[in-house]
XYZ file of C-alpha atoms in Angstrom:
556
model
C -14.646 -31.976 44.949
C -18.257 -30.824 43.471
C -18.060 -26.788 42.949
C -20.849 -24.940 44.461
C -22.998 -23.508 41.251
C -25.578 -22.146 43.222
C -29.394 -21.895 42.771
C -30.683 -23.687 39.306
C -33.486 -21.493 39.880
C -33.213 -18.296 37.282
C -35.649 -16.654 39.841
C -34.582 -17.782 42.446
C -30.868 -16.088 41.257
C -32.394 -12.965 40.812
C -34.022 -12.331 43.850
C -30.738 -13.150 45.511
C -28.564 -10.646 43.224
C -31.127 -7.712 43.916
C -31.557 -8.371 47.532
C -27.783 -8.627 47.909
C -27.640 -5.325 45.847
C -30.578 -4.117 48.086
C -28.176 -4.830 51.340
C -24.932 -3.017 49.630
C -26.940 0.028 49.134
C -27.970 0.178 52.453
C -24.955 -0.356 54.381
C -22.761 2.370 51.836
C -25.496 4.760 53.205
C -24.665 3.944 56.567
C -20.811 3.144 56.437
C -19.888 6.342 53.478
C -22.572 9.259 53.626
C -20.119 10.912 51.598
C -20.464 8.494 48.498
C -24.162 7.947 49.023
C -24.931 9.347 45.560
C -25.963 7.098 42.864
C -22.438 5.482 40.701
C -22.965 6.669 37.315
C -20.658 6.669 34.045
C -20.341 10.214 32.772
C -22.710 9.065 29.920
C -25.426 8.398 32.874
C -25.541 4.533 32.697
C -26.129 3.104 36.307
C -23.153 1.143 37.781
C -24.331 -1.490 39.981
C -22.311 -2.471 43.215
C -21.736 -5.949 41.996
C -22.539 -8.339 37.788
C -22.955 -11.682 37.563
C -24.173 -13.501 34.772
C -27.514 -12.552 34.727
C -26.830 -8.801 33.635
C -25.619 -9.696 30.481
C -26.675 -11.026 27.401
C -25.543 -14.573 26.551
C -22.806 -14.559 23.202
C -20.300 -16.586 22.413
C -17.980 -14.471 20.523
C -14.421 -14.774 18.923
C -11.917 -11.729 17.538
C -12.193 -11.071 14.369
C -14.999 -12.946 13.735
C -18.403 -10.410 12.792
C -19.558 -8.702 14.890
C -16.301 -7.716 15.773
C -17.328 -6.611 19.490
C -13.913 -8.369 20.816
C -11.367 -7.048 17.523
C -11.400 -6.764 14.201
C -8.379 -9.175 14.152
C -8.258 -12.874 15.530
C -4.611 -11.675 16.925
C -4.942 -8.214 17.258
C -1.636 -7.121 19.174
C -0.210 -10.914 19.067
C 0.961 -10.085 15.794
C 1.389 -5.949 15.693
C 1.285 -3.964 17.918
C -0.721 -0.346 17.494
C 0.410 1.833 15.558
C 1.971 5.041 18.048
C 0.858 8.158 16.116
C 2.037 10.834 17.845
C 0.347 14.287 16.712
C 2.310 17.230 15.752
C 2.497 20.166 13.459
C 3.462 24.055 14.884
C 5.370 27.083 13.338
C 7.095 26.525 10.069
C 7.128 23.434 8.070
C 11.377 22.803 8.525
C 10.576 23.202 12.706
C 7.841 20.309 11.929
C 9.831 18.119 10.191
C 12.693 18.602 12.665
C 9.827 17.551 15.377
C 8.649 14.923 13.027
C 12.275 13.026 12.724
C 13.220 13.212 16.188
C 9.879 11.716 16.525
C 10.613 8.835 14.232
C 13.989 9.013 16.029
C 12.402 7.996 19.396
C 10.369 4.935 18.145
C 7.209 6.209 16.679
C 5.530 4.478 14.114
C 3.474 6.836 12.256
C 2.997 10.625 11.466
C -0.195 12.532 12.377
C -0.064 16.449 10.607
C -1.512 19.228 12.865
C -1.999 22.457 10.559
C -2.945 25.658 11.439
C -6.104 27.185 11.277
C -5.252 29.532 8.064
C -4.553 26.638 6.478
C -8.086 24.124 7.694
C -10.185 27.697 6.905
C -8.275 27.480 3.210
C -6.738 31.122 3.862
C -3.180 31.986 2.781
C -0.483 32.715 5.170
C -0.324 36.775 4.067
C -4.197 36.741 3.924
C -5.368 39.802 6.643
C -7.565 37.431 8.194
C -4.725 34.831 8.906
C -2.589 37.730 10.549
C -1.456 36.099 14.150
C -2.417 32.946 13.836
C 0.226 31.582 11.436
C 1.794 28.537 12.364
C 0.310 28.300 16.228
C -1.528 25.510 16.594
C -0.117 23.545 13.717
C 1.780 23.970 10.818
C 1.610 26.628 8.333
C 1.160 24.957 4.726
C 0.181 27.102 1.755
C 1.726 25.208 -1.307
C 3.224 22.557 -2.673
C 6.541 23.762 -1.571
C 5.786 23.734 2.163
C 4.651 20.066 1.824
C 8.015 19.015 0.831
C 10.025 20.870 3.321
C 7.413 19.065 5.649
C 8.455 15.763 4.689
C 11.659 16.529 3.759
C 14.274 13.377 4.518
C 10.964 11.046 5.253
C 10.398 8.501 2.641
C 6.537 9.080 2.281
C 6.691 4.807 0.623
C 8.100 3.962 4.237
C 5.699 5.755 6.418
C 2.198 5.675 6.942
C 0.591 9.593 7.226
C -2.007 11.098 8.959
C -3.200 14.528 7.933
C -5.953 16.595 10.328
C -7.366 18.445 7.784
C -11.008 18.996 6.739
C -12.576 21.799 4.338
C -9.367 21.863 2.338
C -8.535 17.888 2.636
C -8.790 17.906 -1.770
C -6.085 20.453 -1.313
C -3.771 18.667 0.870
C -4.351 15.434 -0.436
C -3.200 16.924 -4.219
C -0.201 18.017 -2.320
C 0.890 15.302 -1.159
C 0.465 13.529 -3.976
C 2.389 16.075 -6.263
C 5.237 15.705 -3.723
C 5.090 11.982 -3.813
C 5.375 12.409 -7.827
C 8.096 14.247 -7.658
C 9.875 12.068 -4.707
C 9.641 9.326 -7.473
C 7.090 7.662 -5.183
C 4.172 6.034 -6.884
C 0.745 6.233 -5.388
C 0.220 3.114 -4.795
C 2.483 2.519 -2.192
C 1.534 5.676 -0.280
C -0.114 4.780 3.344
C -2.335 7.041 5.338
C -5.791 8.956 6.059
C -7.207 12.662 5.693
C -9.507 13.092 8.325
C -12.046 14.662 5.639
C -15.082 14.811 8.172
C -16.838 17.752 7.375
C -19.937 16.908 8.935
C -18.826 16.629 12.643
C -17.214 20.530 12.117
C -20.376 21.978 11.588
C -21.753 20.313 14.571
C -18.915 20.649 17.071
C -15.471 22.184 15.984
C -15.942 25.227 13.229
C -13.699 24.859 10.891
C -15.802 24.741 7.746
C -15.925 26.418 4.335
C -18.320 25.879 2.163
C -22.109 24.758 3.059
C -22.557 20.886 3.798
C -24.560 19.717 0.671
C -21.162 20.547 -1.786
C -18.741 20.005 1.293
C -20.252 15.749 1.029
C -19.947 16.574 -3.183
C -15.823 17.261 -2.272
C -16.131 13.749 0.130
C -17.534 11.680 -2.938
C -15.451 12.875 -5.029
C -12.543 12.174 -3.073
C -13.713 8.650 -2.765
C -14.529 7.810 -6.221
C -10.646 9.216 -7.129
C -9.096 7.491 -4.079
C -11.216 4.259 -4.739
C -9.170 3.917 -8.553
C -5.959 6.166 -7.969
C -4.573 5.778 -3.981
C -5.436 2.293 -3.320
C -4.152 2.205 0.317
C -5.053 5.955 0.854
C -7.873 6.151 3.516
C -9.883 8.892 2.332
C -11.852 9.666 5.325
C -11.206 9.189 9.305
C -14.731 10.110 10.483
C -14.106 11.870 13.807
C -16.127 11.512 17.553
C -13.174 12.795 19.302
C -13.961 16.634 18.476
C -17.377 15.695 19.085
C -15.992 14.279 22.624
C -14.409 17.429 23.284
C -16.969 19.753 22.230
C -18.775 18.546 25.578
C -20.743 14.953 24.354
C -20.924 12.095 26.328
C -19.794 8.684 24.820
C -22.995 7.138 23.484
C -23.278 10.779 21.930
C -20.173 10.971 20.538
C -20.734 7.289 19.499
C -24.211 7.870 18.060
C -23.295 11.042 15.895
C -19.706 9.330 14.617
C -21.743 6.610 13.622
C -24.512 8.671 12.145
C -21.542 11.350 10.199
C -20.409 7.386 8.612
C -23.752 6.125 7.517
C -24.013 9.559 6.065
C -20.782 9.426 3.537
C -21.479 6.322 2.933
C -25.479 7.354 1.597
C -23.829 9.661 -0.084
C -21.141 7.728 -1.691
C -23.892 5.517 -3.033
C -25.658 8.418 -4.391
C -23.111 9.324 -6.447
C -22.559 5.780 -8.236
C -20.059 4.653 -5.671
C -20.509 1.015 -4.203
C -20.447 0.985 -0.214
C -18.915 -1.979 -0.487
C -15.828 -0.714 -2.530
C -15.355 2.405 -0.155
C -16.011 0.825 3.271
C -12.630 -0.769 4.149
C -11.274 2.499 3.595
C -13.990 4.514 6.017
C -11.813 4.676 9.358
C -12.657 6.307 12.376
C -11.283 8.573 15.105
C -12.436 8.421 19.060
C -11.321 10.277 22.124
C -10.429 8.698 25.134
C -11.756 10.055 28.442
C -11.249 8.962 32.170
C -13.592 6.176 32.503
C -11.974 3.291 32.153
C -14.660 0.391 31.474
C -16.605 3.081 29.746
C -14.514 3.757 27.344
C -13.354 0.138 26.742
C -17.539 -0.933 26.360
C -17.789 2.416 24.005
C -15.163 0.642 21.792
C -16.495 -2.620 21.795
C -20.141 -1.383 21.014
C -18.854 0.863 17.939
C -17.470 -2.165 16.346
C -20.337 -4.277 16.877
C -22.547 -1.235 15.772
C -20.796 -0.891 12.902
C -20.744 -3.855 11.600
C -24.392 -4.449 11.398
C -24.631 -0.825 9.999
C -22.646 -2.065 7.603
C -24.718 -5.593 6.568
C -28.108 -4.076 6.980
C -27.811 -0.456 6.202
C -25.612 -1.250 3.019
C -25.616 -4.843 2.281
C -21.661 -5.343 2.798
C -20.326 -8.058 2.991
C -19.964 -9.178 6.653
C -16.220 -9.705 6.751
C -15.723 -5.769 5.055
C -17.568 -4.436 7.872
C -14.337 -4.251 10.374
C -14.556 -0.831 12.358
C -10.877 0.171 11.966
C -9.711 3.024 14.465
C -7.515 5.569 15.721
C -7.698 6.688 19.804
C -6.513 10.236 21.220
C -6.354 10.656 24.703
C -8.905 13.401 26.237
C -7.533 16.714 25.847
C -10.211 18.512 27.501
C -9.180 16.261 30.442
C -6.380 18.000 31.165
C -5.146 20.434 33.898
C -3.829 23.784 33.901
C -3.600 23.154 37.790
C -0.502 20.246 38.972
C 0.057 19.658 34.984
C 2.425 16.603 35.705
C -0.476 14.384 37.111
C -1.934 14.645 33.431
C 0.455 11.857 32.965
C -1.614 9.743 35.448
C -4.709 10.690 33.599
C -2.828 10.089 30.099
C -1.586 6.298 31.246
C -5.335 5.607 32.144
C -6.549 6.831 28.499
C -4.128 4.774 27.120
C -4.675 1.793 28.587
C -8.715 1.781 27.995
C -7.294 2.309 24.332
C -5.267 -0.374 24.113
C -7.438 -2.434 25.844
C -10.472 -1.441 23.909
C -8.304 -2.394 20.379
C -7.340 0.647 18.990
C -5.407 0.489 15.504
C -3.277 3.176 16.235
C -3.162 5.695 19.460
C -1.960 9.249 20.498
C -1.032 9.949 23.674
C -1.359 13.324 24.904
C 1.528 15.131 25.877
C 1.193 16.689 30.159
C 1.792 19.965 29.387
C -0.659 20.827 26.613
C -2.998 22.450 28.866
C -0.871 24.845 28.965
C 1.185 25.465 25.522
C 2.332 23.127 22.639
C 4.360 20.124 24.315
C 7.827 20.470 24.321
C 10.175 17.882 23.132
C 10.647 16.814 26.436
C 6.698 16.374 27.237
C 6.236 14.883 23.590
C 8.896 11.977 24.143
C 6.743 10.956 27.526
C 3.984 10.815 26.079
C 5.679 8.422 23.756
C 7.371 6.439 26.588
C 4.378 6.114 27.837
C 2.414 3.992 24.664
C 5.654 1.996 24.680
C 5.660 0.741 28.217
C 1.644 -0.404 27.787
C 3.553 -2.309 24.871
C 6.837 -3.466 26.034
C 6.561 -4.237 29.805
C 2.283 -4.164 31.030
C 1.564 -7.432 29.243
C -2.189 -6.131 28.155
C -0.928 -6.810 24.085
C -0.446 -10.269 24.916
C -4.257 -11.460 25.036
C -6.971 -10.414 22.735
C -9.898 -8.509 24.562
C -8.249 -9.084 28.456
C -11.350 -7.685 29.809
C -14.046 -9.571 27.639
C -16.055 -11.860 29.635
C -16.332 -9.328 32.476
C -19.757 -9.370 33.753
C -19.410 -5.298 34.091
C -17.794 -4.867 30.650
C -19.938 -7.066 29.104
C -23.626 -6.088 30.197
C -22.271 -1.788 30.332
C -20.917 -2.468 26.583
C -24.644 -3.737 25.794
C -26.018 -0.999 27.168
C -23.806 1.434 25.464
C -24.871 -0.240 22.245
C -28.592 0.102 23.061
C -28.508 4.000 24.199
C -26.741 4.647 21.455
C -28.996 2.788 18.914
C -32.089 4.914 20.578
C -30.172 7.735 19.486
C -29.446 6.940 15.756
C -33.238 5.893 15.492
C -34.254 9.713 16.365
C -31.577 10.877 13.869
C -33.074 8.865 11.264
C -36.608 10.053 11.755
C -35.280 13.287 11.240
C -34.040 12.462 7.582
C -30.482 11.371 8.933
C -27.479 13.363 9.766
C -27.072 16.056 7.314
C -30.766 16.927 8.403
C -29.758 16.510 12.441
C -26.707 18.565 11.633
C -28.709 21.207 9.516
C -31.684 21.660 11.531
C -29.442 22.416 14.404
C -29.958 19.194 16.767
C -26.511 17.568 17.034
C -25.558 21.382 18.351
C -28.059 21.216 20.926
C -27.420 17.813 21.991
C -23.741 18.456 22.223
C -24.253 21.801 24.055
C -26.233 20.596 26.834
C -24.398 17.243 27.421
C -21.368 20.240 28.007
C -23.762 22.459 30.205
C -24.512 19.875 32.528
C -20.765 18.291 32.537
C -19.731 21.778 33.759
C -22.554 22.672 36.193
C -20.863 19.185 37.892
C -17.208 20.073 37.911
C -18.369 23.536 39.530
C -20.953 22.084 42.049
C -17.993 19.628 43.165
C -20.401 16.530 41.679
C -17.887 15.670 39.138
C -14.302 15.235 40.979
C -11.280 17.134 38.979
C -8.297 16.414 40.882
C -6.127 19.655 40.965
C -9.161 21.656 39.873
C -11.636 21.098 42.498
C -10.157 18.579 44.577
C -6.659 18.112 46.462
C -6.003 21.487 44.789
C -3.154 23.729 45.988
C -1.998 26.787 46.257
C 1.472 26.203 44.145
C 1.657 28.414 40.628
C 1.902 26.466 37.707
C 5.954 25.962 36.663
C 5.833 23.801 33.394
C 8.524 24.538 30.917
C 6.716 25.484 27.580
C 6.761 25.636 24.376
C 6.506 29.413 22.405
C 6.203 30.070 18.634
C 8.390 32.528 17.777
C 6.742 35.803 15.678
C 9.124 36.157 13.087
C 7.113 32.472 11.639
C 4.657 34.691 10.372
C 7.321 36.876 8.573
C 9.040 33.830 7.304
C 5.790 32.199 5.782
C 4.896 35.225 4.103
C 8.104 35.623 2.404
C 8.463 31.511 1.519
C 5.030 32.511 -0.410
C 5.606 35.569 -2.039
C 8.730 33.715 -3.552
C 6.377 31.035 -4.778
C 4.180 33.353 -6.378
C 7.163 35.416 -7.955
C 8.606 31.878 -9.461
C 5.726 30.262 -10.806
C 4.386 29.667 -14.579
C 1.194 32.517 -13.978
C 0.007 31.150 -17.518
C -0.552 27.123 -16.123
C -1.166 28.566 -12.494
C -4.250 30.577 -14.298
C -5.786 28.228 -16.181
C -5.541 25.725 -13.584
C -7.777 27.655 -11.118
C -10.020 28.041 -14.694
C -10.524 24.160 -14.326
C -11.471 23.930 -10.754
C -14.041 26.487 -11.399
C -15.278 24.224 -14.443
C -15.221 21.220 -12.261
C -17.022 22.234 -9.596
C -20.142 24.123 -11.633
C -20.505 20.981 -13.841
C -20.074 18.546 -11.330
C -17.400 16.615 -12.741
C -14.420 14.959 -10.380
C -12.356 17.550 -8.162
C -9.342 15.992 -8.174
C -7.605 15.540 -10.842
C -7.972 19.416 -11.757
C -7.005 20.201 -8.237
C -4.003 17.989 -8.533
C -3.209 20.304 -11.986
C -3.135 23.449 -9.376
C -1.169 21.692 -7.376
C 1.171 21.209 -9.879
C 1.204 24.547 -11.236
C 1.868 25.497 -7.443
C -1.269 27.424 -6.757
C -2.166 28.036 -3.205
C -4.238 26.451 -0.641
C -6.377 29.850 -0.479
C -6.692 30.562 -4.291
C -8.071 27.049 -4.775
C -10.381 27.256 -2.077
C -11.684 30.902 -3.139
C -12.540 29.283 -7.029
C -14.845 26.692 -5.483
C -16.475 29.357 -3.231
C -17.212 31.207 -5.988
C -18.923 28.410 -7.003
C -20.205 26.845 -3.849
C -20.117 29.812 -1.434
C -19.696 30.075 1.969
C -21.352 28.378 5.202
C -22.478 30.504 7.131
C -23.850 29.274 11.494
C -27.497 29.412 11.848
C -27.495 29.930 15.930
C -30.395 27.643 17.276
C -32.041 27.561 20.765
C-alpha cells in the first residue's frame, strides 16, 4: 500500500504547518485560558505546538563523526557507560575519605573533591579570616599531609579524580602529585581533572585570588607542565554550571563556557603552547536544569560549537576537537519546601544528561537544600544514575532523541543564539575583556533578576514553592559538621609546622617568589613546597606578593 507523503509542494507544506499552528493557538485560547501564555524554554526560545521537517535544518549526521552534535563516540554508552562522579568533601579529611570509600563501596566510579572555602581562597585553616568556616562546605586541606589522609586506602593508579578547586589548583595539583610520589605511583598513570577555571569565578562564583591577567599566567603554566609531566591529567574543566547557578540561562551559560575555553586556549598559544597539544585535555563542566529537551539541544549545540571553535578558531585537527564533559544536576533547583520531590526533579536532570551524552554525571543528593546530604541521601542519588543505567534502556542507543523534529530545529537554535552571543564578546576583545569590563556580570545578573521576578509573580511554576505548596514543616534528617573540626585542623597543622625541615620549607617559598617575578614555570617550584610541606596559604601569600590581590570593580 502507497504511504501518504503529503503535498510535494514546499509552499504548499508551509502554509499548511502555520495554518494548522494558527488553529492550535486558537482553540488553547478557547479550551485553557489558564495556559494561554506563550510556551517558552527558560532561555526564551519559542516552543511551537507541533515540528515537522520543515523547522529544521537538513544533516545527515553520525556519532562520533565531527561535528560531534550526536557524541563524541560512535558507541558512546554501548561500550561504557558514564562515569558516576558523585561530589563530596566536608569536615576533616579522615570523615572524607570515610565518605569517599563507602562511596566507592556503593558502585561509584569516580571521585569528585569538594574543599572548603579557606582552602579555594588559599587561606590556612588557623588563619583569622578562615575562623568558622573550616571544613563546611568541603574539606579542609592545608598540606600535603591532609591530602594523604584524604586518599588514604584509595589507590590514586586505580581511580580517576576530580578536584573543585580554582585560585589554588597549582597548589593542589603539587599535592597530589607529592602524595602520588610517595604512594609509589608514577604520574603517568594518574587519571583526573582540576577544575582550574578562573575566569568564570570572577564573573559568577567569587572565589578568586589574584587578578585575571597572572591568574591565565598560573593556567598556562599548568598546561605547558601537564602537557610533558601528567599525560592523562586534565588540567582544566572549564565550568558553565556555576555560571548556571549564578542565575544564566543556557545559551548564556553556553556562550560564556565557550568563550572562558577559547580564552585558555588564546592564551595557551600565547605562551608557546600548541592548541592542538592542549585541546584533548580542555574538558568541560555543565549544569543540568529542568528542561528536558533544552538541556539535551544545549548539549548537542556545545559539541557542535566546539568543534568548529576548535577547526576555525585554532586550526585543530577535526577529530581533536571532541567536546568531552561532565553534568551536575541543578542545585539551585532545589527545594527547601517537600525536599523529597527533589528526587523527581534530580531523575529528570539526569536523564537529559544521559541523554544529552555526558562523560561522567553527578546527581544531586534531595536534601542539599537544606544541609550536606547524608549518607542516606548521597547513596540515592547514586541509585538513582544506576537505574538510568541498569534498567531505563536510554544507554542502549546513541543519541535516542536525535532526529526529533523539536530536538533537532531547538538544538539549532540554541547554537545560533548562542553564536550571536560569542560574536558580541569578541567585538569586545574576547572574554578576559567581557569579564573585565564587567559585562558577563551584568548579563548573568539580569538573566537572575528576571528568573526571580517569575518564580515570585507565579510565571515560572516551582512546585512546593509556589505551587501545590503546603503547610507541613520541613522534617529531613541532616547532616551537621561538628565544631571541634576546626580545633582538630588547627592542631593537625600546627604539628606540621612544628615537624618540618624550616631550612627547605624557606627556601622553597624563596623559589616560588623567583618563579613568579621572572616568569618562569610554577610548578615544579611549587611541587618543591609541596615537598618541603609548606602550606596551601604560605604558597599562595608568596605569589601575592608578587601578583597581588583581585579586588571586584561593582558595575551598573
Amino acid at each position: 500500500m502507497e504511504r501518504d507523503k503529503g503535498p510535494e509542494d514546499p509552499r504548499e507544506r508551509r502554509r499548511l504547518l502555520d495554518e494548522w499552528r494558527e488553529k492550535i493557538y486558537e482553540a488553547s485560547r478557547a479550551k485553557l485560558p489558564e495556559r494561554e501564555k506563550e510556551f517558552r524554554t527558560p532561555s526564551g526560545l519559542r516552543a511551537e505546538p507541533v515540528y515537522t521537517p520543515l523547522d529544521r535544518e537538513e544533516r545527515f549526521e553520525l556519532p562520533g563523526v565531527y561535528p560531534y552534535t550526536r557524541a563524541i563516540q560512535p558507541t558512546l554508552y554501548r561500550s561504557r557507560l558514564w562515569t558516576m562522579r558523585q561530589y563530596s568533601g566536608f569536615g576533616t579529611a579522615e570523615e572524607t575519605n570515610r565518605r569517599f570509600r563507602y562511596l566507592l563501596e556503593q558502585g561509584q566510579t569516580g571521585l569528585s573533591t569538594a574543599f572548603d572555602l579557606p582552602t579555594q581562597m588559599g587561606l590556612d585553616s588557623d588563619d583569622p579570616l578562615s575562623e568558622g568556616e573550616v571544613g563546611k562546605v568541603g574539606v579542609a586541606i592545608d598540606s600535603v599531609r591532609d591530602l594523604a589522609v584524604l586518599f588514604e586506602e584509595i589507590a590514586l593508579d586505580r581511580v580517576s579524580v576530580s578536584m573543585t578547586i580554582n585560585a589554588t589548583a597549582p597548589v593542589l595539583l603539587a599535592f597530589y602529585l607529592v602524595l602520588a610520589e610517595r604512594n609509589g605511583v608514577p604520574w603517568d598513570r594518574l587519571r583526573g581533572t582540576v577544575q582550574n577555571d578562573i575566569l568564570k569565578e570572577y564573573a559568577a562564583r567569587g572565589t578568586y585570588i589574584f587578578p585575571p591577567r597572572p591568574s591565565i599566567r598560573i593556567i598556562t603554566d599548568m598546561f605547558a607542565f601537564s602537557e610533558r609531566e601528567v599525560p592523562q591529567w586534565n588540567p582544566i574543566s572549564v565550568s558553565g554550571y556555576h555560571i548556571r547557578e549564578a542565575g544564566a540561562t543556557a545559551v548564556q551559560e553556553l556562550a560564556f563556557t565557550l568563550g572562558n575555553a577559547a580564552a585558555y586556549l588564546e592564551a595557551a598559544r600565547a605562551a608557546g603552547i600548541d592548541p592542538e597539544g592542549i585541546v584533548g585535555r580542555v574538558t568541560f563542566f555543565f549544569d543540568v536544569m529542568n528542561d528536558l529537551f533544552e538541556e539535551v539541544a544545549k548539549f548537542r549545540a556545545a559539541r557542535r560549537l566546539w568543534a568548529r571553535i576548535c577547526r576555525e578558531r585554532f586550526q585543530v585537527d577535526p577529530e581533536k576537537a571532541r567536546l568531552k564533559f561532565h553534568a551536575q544536576t541543578g542545585g539551585s533547583t532545589l527545594t527547601a519546601q517537600q525536599p523529597e520531590i527533589n528526587i523527581a526533579r534530580v531523575t529528570i536532570q539526569a536523564l537529559a544528561a544521559v541523554l544529552g551524552g555526558a562523560q561522567s554525571l553527578h546527581t544531586n543528593a534531595y536534601d542539599e537544600a537544606l544541609a550536606l546530604p547524608t549518607e542516606k541521601s548521597a547513596r540515592i542519588a547514586l541509585r538513582t544514575q544506576q537505574i538510568l543505567a541498569c534498567e531505563t534502556g536510554v544507554a542502549n542507543v546513541v543519541d535516542p532523541m536525535g532526529g526529533s523534529y523539536f530536538l533537532e530545529s531547538l538544538t539549532d537554535r540554541i547554537e545560533e543564539e548562542t553564536e550571536t552571543l560569542l560574536r558580541r564578546i569578541d567585538e569586545m576583545g574576547g572574554m578576559l575583556e567581557a569579564v573585565e569590563n564587567g559585562f558577563v556580570q551584568r548579563e548573568i545578573q539580569a538573566s537572575a533578576y528576571e528568573h526571580q521576578k517569575k518564580v515570585e509573580s507565579g510565571e515560572t511554576s516551582v512546585v512546593g514553592v509556589n505551587r501545590y505548596a503546603t503547610d507541613e514543616p520541613v522534617s529531613a534528617e541532616t547532616f551537621a559538621i561538628d565544631p571541634e573540626v576546626e580545633r582538630a585542623q588547627r592542631e593537625r597543622l600546627a604539628r606540621v609546622r612544628r615537624e618540618r625541615d624550616a631550612a627547605r620549607h624557606g627556601k622553597a617559598l624563596d623559589a616560588v617568589e623567583r618563579a613568579a617575578r621572572e616568569g618562569t614555570n610554577l610548578m615544579p617550584p611549587i611541587l618543591e613546597t609541596a615537598r618541603a610541606e609548606a602550606t596551601v596559604g604560605e604558597i599562595c601569600a608568596v605569589l601575592g606578593r608578587v601578583f597581588g590581590k583581585h579586588k571586584e570593580t561593582i558595575t551598573i
